[in-house]
CSV table of C-alpha atoms in Angstrom, one decimal:
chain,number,residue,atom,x,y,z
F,655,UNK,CA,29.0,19.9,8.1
F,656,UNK,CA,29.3,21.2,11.9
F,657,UNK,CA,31.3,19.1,14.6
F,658,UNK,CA,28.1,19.6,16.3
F,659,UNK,CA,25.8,17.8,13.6
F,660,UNK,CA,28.8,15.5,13.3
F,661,UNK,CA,29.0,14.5,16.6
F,662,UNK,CA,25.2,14.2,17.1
F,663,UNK,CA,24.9,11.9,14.2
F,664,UNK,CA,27.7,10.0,15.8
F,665,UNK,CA,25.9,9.4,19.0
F,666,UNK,CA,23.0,8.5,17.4
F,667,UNK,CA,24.4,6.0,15.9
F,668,UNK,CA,26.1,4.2,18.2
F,669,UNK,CA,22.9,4.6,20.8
F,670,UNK,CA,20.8,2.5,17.9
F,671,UNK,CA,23.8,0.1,17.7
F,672,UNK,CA,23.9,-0.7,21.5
F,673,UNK,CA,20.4,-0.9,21.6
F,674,UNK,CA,19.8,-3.4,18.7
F,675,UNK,CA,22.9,-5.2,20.5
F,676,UNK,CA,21.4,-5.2,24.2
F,677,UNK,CA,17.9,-6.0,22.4
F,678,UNK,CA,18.7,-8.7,20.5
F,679,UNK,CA,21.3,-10.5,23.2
F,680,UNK,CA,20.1,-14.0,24.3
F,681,UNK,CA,19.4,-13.4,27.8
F,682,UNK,CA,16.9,-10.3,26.6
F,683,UNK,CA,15.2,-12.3,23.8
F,684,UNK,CA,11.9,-13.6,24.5
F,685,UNK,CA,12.5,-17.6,23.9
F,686,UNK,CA,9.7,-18.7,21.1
F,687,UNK,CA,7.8,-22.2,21.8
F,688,UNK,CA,9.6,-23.3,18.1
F,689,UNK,CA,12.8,-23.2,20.0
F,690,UNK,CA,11.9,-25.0,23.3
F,691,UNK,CA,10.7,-27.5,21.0
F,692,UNK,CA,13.1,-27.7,18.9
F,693,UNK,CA,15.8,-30.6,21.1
F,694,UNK,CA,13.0,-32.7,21.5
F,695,UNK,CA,11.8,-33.2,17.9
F,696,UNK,CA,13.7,-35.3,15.4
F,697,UNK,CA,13.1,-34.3,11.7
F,698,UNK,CA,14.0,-36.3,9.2
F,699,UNK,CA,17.2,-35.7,7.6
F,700,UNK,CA,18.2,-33.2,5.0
F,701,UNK,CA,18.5,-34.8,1.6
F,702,UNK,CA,21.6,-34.6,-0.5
F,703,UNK,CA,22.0,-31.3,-2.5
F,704,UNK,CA,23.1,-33.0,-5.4
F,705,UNK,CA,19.4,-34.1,-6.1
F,706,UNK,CA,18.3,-30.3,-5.5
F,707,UNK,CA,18.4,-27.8,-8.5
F,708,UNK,CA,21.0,-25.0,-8.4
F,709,UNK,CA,19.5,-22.0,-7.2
F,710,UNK,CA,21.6,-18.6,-7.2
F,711,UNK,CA,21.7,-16.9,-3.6
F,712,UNK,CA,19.6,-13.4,-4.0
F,713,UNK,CA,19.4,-10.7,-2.0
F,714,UNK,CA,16.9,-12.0,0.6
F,715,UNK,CA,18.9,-15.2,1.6
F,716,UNK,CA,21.5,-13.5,2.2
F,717,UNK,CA,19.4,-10.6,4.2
F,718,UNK,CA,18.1,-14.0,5.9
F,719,UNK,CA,21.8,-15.4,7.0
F,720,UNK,CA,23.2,-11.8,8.2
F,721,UNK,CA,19.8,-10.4,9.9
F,722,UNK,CA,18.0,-13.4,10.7
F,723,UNK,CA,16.1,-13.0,13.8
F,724,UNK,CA,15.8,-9.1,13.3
F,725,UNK,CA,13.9,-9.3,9.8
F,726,UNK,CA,11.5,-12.8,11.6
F,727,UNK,CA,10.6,-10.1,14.2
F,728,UNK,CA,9.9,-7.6,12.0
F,729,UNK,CA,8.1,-9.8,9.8
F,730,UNK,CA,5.9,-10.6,12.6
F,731,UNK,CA,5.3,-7.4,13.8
F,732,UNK,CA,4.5,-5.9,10.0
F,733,UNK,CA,2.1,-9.4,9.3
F,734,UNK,CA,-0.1,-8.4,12.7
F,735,UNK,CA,0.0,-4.6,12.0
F,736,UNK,CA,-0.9,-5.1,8.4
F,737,UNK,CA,-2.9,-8.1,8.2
F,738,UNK,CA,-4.4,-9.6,5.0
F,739,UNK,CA,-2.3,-13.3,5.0
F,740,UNK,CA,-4.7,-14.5,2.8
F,741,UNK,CA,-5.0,-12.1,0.2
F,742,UNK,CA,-1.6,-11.9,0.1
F,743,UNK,CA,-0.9,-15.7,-0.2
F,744,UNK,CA,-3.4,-15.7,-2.9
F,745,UNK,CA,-1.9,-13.6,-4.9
F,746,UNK,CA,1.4,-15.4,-4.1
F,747,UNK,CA,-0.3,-18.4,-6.0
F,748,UNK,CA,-1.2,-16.4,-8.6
F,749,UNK,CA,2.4,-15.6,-9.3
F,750,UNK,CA,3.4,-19.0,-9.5
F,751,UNK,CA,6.2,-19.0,-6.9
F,752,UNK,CA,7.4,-21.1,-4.5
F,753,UNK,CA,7.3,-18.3,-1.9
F,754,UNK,CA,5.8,-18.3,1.6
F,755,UNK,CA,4.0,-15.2,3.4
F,756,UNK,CA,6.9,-15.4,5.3
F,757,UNK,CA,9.1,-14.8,2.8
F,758,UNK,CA,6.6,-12.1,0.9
F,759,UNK,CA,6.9,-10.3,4.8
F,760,UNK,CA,10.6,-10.8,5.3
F,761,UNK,CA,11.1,-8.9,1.5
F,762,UNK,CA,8.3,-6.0,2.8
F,763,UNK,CA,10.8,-5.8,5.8
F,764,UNK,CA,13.7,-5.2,3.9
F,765,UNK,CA,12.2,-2.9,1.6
F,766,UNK,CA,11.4,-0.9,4.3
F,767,UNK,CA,15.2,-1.2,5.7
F,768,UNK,CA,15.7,0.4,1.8
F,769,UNK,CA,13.4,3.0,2.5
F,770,UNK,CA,14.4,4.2,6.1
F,771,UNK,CA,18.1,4.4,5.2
F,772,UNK,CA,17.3,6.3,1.8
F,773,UNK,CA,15.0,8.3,3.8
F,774,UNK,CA,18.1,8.8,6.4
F,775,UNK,CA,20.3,9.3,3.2
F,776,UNK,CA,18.6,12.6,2.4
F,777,UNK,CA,18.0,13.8,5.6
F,778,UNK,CA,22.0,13.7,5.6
F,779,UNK,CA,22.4,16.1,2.5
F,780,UNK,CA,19.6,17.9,3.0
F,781,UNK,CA,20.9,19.0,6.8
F,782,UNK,CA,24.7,19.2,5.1
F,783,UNK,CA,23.7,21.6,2.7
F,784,UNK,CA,21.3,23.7,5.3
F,785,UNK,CA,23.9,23.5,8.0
F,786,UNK,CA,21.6,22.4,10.5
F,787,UNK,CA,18.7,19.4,11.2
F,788,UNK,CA,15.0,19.7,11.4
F,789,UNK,CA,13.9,17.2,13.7
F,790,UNK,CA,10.8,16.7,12.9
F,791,UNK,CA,11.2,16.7,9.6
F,792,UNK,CA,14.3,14.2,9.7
F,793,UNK,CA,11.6,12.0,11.9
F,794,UNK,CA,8.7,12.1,9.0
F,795,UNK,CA,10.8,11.7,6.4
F,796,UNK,CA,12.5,8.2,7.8
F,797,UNK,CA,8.9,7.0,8.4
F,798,UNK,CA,7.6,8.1,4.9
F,799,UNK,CA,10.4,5.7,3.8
F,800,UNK,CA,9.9,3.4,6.0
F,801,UNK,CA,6.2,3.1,5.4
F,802,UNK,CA,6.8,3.5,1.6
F,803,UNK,CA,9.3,0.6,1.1
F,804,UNK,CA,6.7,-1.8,3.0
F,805,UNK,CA,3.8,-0.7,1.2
F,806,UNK,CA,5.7,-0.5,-1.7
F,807,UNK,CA,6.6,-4.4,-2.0
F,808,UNK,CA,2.5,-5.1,-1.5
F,809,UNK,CA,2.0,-2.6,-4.6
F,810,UNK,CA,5.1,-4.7,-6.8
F,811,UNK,CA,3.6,-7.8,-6.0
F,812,UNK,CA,0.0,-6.7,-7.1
F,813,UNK,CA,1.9,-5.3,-10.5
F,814,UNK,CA,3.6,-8.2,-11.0
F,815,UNK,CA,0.2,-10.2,-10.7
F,816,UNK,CA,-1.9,-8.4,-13.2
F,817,UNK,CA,1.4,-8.7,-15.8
F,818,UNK,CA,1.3,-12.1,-15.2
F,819,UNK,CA,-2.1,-12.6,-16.2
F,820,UNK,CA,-1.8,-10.6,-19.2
F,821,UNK,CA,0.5,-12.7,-20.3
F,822,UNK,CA,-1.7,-15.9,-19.6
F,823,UNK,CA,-4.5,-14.5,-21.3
F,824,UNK,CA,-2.0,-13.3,-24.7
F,825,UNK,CA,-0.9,-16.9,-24.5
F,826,UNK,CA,-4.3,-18.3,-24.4
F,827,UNK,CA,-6.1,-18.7,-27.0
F,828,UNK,CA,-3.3,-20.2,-28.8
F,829,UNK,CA,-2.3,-23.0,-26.4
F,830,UNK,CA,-6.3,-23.8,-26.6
F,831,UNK,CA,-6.1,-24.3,-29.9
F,832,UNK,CA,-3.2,-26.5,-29.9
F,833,UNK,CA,-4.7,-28.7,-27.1
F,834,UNK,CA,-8.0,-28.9,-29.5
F,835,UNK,CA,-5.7,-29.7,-32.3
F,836,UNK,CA,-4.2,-32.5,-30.2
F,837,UNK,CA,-7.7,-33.6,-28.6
F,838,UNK,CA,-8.9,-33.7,-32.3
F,839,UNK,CA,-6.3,-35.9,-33.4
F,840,UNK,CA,-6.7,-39.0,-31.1
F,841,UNK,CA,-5.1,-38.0,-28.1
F,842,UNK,CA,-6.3,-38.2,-24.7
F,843,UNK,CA,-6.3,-34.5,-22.8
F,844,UNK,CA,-3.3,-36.0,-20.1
F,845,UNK,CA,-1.2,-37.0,-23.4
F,846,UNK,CA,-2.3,-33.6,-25.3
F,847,UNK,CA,-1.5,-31.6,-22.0
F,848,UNK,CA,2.6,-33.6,-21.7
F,849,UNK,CA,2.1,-32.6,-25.8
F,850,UNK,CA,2.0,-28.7,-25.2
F,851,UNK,CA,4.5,-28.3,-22.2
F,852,UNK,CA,7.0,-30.1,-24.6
F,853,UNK,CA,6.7,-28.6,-27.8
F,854,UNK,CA,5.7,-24.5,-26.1
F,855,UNK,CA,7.0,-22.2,-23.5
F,856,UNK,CA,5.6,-19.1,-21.6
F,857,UNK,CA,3.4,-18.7,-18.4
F,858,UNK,CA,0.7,-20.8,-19.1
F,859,UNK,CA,2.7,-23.6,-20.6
F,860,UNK,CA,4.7,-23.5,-17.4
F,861,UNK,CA,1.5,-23.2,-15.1
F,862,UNK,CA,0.5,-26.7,-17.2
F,863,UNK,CA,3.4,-28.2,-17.0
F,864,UNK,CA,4.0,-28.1,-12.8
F,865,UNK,CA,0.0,-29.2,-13.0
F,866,UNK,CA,1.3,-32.4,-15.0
F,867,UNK,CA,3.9,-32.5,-12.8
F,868,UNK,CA,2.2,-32.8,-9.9
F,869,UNK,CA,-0.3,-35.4,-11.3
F,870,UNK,CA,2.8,-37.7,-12.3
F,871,UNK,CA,3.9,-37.4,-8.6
F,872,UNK,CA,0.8,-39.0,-7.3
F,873,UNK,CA,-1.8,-36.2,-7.3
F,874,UNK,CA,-5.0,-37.1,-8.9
F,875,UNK,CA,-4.8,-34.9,-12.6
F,876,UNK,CA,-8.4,-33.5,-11.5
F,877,UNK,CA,-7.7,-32.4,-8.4
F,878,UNK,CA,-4.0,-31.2,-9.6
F,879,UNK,CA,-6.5,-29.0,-12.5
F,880,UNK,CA,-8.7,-28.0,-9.8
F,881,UNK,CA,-6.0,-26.4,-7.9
F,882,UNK,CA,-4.6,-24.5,-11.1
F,883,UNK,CA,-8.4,-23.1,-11.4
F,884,UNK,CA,-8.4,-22.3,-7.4
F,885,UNK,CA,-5.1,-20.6,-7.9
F,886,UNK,CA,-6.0,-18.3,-10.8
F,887,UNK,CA,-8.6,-15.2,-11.2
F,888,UNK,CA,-9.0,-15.2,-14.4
F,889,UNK,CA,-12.2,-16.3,-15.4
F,890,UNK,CA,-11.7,-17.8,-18.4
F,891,UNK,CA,-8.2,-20.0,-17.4
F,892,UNK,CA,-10.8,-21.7,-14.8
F,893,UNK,CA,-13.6,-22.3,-17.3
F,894,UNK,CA,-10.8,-23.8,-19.4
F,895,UNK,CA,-9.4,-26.1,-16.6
F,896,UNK,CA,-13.4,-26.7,-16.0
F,897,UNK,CA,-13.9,-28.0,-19.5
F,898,UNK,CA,-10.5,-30.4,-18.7
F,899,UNK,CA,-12.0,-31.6,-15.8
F,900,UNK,CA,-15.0,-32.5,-17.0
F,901,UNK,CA,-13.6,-34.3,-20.3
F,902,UNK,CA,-11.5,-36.6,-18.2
F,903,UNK,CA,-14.3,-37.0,-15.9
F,904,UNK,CA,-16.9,-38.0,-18.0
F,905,UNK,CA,-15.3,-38.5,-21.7
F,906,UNK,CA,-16.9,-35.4,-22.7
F,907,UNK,CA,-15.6,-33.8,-26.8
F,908,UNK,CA,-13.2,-31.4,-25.8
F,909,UNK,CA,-11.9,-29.8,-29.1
F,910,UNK,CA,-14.8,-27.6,-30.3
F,911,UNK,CA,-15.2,-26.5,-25.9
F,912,UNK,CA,-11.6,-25.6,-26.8
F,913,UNK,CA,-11.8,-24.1,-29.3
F,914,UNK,CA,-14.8,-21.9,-28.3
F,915,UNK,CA,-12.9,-21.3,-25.2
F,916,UNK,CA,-10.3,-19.9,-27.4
F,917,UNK,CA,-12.7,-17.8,-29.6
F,918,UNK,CA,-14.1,-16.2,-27.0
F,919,UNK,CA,-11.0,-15.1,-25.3
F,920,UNK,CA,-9.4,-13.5,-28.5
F,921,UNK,CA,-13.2,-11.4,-28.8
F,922,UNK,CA,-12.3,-10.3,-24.9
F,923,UNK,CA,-9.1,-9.4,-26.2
F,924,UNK,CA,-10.6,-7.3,-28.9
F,925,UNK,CA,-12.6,-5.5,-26.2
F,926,UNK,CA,-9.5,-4.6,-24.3
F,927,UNK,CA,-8.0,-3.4,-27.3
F,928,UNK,CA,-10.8,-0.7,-28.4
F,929,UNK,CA,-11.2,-0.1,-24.3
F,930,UNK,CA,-7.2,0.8,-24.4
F,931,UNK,CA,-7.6,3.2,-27.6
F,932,UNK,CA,-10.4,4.5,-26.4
F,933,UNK,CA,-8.9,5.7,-23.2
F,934,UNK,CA,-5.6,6.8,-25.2
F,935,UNK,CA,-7.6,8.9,-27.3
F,936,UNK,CA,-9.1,10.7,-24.4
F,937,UNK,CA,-5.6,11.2,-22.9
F,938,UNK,CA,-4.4,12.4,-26.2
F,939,UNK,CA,-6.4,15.2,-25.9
F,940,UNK,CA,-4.8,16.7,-22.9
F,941,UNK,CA,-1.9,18.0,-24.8
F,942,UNK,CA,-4.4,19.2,-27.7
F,943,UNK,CA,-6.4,21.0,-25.7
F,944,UNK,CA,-4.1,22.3,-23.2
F,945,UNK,CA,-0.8,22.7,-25.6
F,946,UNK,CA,-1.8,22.9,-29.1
F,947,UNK,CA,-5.1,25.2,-29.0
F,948,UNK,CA,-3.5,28.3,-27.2
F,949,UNK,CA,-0.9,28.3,-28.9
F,950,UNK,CA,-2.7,28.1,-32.4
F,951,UNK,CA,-5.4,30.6,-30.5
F,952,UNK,CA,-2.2,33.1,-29.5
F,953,UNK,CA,-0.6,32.8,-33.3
F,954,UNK,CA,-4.3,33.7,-34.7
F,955,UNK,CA,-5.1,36.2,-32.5
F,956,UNK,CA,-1.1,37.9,-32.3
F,957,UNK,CA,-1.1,40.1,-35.4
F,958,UNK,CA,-4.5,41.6,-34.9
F,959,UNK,CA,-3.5,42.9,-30.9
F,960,UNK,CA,-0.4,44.1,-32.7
F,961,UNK,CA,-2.1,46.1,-34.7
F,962,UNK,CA,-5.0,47.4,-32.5
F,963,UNK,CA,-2.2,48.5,-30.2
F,964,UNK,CA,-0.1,50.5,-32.8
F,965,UNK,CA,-3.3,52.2,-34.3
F,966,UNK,CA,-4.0,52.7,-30.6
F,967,UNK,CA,-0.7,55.0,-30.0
């Protein structure tokens, strides 16, 4: 690497450092109406951490406590540019979390950081090993980075969505069944419901068992239900919680709903399964086709070009 490219990089740096620092300073910072506010409203006090649950820091509380103000502003400025706060906190209740849009904008941010400093990372080796630096093309590639790790997050947090609900749906028809079991034996759907988040596990047992939760803590258990089947897309998870909602409304036999519920939901499951295959055996033919048949066509047709060309000479 040149003293030139060196020294330029150098620079650059410390320009970007003394504008963040001049940027950020307090007398420069634009004063939100939070802040002003803040001396003259008393919250209630913090309770004890003892009665909190341990929670391990991860990587954006501590993002939060180094680059505080820098990723709120950019979380601002990447909710107004991209939009879509309730889509995005829909599918934020779909996940089950506890996190805010906020929170889902801060992470975009600091994926983004990700991406412009590995975008900045190649432009590094790339200009090392050409002895010199494109410009423009240092410029595009930040951005492409940049843009990437922010749209990138949105993409993870659809993926992790649609995983999610598989997994609801594989679990089911099998915690449908066990409620109709428990439904069928005397018990009433709140006592079958505390039943099933004892005795199972898994997304839908959990997804239950904050619903119960909830209801103990004061919530009506129908309107605690109704907000699972707001929170969910799956179609059949809310027609479940509907057939709940109705049994404890109006008394209502629940076990054989149930237990159609569940049949119906294992034949959807079927479905996807010869939808998959079917799909898979359409890709498998790629490699047939494109693989396999010239070179069965070459080996067949070989010997006789051979010998066409010897008779030939």
């Amino acid at each position: 690497m040149s003293a030139g490219l060196v020294g330029m990089l150098l620079g650059l740096t410390a320009a970007t450092g003394l504008l963040l620092a001049v940027g950020f300073a307090p007398p420069f910072r634009q004063v939100r109406l939070v802040d002003r506010l803040a001396p003259y409203v008393h919250d209630s006090p913090a309770p004890s951490r003892l009665l909190g649950t341990l929670t391990q820091p991860g990587m954006l509380t501590a993002a939060r406590r180094v680059f505080g103000p820098v990723l709120a502003d950019g979380a601002r400025y990447v909710d107004r540019v991209l939009g879509g706060r309730v889509a995005v906190r829909r599918r934020l209740d779909a996940l089950g979390g506890d996190s805010t849009v906020e929170d889902f904008r801060i992470e975009q941010v600091v994926w983004g950081g990700l991406g412009l400093l590995g975008g900045a990372v190649l432009t590094g080796v790339g200009s090392a090993f050409a002895g010199s630096v494109n410009v423009l093309s240092a410029v595009l590639l930040c951005v492409a980075g940049l843009v990437g790790g922010v749209l990138g997050r949105d993409w993870w947090l659809t993926q992790q969505v649609q995983r999610r609900e598989e997994l609801l749906l594989a679990e089911f028809p099998v915690v449908a069944e066990l409620l109709a079991l428990a439904v069928t034996a005397g018990e009433s759907p709140t006592a079958a419901i505390g039943r099933i988040t004892r005795l199972s596990g898994g997304e839908l047992a959990r997804e239950l068992r904050s619903t119960l939760d909830r209801a103990r803590s004061g919530v009506p258990l129908v309107e605690a239900l109704q907000q699972l089947a707001d929170r969910t897309s799956l179609e059949a998870l809310a027609r479940f919680v509907d057939g709940l909602i109705v049994a404890i409304e109006r008394g209502t036999p629940l076990a054989e709903v149930l237990r159609a519920q569940a049949a119906d939901v294992r034949e959807a499951g079927k479905r996807r399964l010869l939808e998959a295959g079917g799909r898979k055996e359409i890709a498998m033919m790629v490699p047939v086709v494109f693989l396999v048949l010239p070179v069965t066509v070459v080996f067949a047709l070989f010997p006789g070009l051979i010998s066409i060309v010897s008779l030939a000479q």
